[in-house]
Amino acid sequence: SDRVSRRSSAVRRKKKGVTMTVPSNVLLQSFRSVLDSPGMSVSHARRGHAIATGFAHPADSAFVAASGAEPQSALVRSAKDVFAGTCGGITVTLVGHPFDTVKVLLQTQSATNPAYKGPLDAASKVVKSEGFKGLYKGVTSPLAGQMFFRATLFFGYARAKEIVGVSPDDPMSYAKAGLLAWMAGSFFESPIDLFKSQWQTQIVQAKQNPNYVPPYKTVGECVKASFNHNGIRGPYQAFGATLVRNLPAGAIYFGVFENTKNYFAAKHEDGKPRDWEIMFAGGLGGFFYWSLFYPVDVIKSAMMTDSINKAERKYKGFLDAGSQLYKQGGVKRLYAGLVPCLLRASPANAGMLFVVDKVKQLLG
């Protein structure tokens, strides 16, 4: 048996007629030394980190390269980001649209002659007059729009993380990537918000004036009017206000979400946050996104529900809108609709970010 062992402990190679013999124990030791080197060590925590953040540790990349495994192509990664974002868009719309309808009704009603006393009163009156489907009035446009917008947002966020080079050791890196992602996403979100707000505000006008005749029978008519009055810039009514809200809020949104998720992940041996922790992180990110910059959203909503015809608008710009709203009811006017907004923010964003995270995990 010793002879068999000695014979099997050699590896023979033939090169140009020359036989080279290398003891197998030398090869094994060399292989182990490579794997055990600092640059090649792949721990469970690092694998968990890759799952939790969507980015592999440099050591993991080295291991992939050494093992000969083919990394995913940029096209495949992008397709997964888009699909996950689309699923997130469906989730956030179905969960959040009724709250958003109530929020817009409270934000845009007259301060001197309000149609609703509060969020519960607004919701009950809508359900009483139009049924539960009234809370989903105009949902078709935001559903399609949110699917497209969220797909774009999470695609942009994934690319922004690559550009910034995010790391748990640099908490601000996620905020920087979030700012870039929302900057790009705003070009898609702003038109969606405009047409949704124009459609929803017709409910308010109808409640306040029985003789009111809605200018648009469909969202398509609203889109057409926007282009007819303002050309290519039509869908970007109040775009400046959208950026004023989205850039800082988007940075905080992803910054809070990712860092909270990383905090939970670090507490587990496998480096993975639990499902409820992902949802908590998403809800917390959504809460800060809306609560810190809500007055800006109120001003944006006022500008988006203003007349599409520029000659008939009440507000000359962002500062003028803010000034007029403040004169209507002081600081309180700038926080109209805050309660339904925050009630929506946490569950809708918790659901959306959880779905996006899980879909990306399932897709690998």
Tab-separated table of N, CA and C in Angstrom, residues 6 33-34 37 64 69 80-81 90 126 201 214-215 310 329 343 347 355:
chain	number	residue	atom	x	y	z
A	6	ARG	N	2.859	6.051	-2.743
A	6	ARG	CA	3.956	6.858	-3.294
A	6	ARG	C	3.761	7.096	-4.787
A	33	SER	N	-2.557	27.390	0.252
A	33	SER	CA	-1.939	28.670	0.614
A	33	SER	C	-2.569	29.816	-0.157
A	34	VAL	N	-2.963	29.534	-1.425
A	34	VAL	CA	-3.634	30.569	-2.225
A	34	VAL	C	-5.002	30.882	-1.631
A	37	SER	N	-4.873	32.850	1.639
A	37	SER	CA	-4.259	34.175	1.613
A	37	SER	C	-5.313	35.229	1.876
A	64	VAL	N	-14.177	34.254	-7.380
A	64	VAL	CA	-14.882	33.941	-8.623
A	64	VAL	C	-13.908	33.846	-9.778
A	69	ALA	N	-15.537	30.771	-12.434
A	69	ALA	CA	-16.963	31.004	-12.599
A	69	ALA	C	-17.192	32.280	-13.400
A	80	LYS	N	-32.297	42.217	-14.316
A	80	LYS	CA	-32.777	41.844	-12.991
A	80	LYS	C	-33.169	43.086	-12.184
A	81	ASP	N	-32.382	44.143	-12.291
A	81	ASP	CA	-32.697	45.391	-11.595
A	81	ASP	C	-34.027	45.968	-12.097
A	90	ILE	N	-45.313	48.019	-8.708
A	90	ILE	CA	-46.661	47.467	-8.548
A	90	ILE	C	-47.046	47.464	-7.070
A	126	VAL	N	-65.199	59.938	0.074
A	126	VAL	CA	-64.900	59.370	-1.243
A	126	VAL	C	-65.562	57.999	-1.385
A	201	THR	N	-57.203	65.789	-8.624
A	201	THR	CA	-57.727	67.062	-8.110
A	201	THR	C	-59.110	67.380	-8.662
A	214	PRO	N	-65.477	68.573	-15.218
A	214	PRO	CA	-64.064	68.162	-15.324
A	214	PRO	C	-63.509	68.444	-16.717
A	215	PRO	N	-62.345	69.068	-16.811
A	215	PRO	CA	-61.777	69.386	-18.127
A	215	PRO	C	-61.285	68.150	-18.887
A	310	LYS	N	-50.540	77.790	-19.086
A	310	LYS	CA	-49.646	78.682	-18.344
A	310	LYS	C	-50.263	80.051	-18.092
A	329	GLY	N	-52.654	79.740	5.381
A	329	GLY	CA	-52.852	79.101	6.685
A	329	GLY	C	-51.592	78.910	7.492
A	343	LEU	N	-48.887	57.627	7.015
A	343	LEU	CA	-49.516	56.317	7.123
A	343	LEU	C	-49.213	55.467	5.892
A	347	PRO	N	-45.671	51.598	5.313
A	347	PRO	CA	-46.038	50.298	4.733
A	347	PRO	C	-45.758	50.188	3.247
A	355	VAL	N	-39.921	43.739	-1.478
A	355	VAL	CA	-40.170	43.004	-2.722
A	355	VAL	C	-38.966	43.110	-3.666
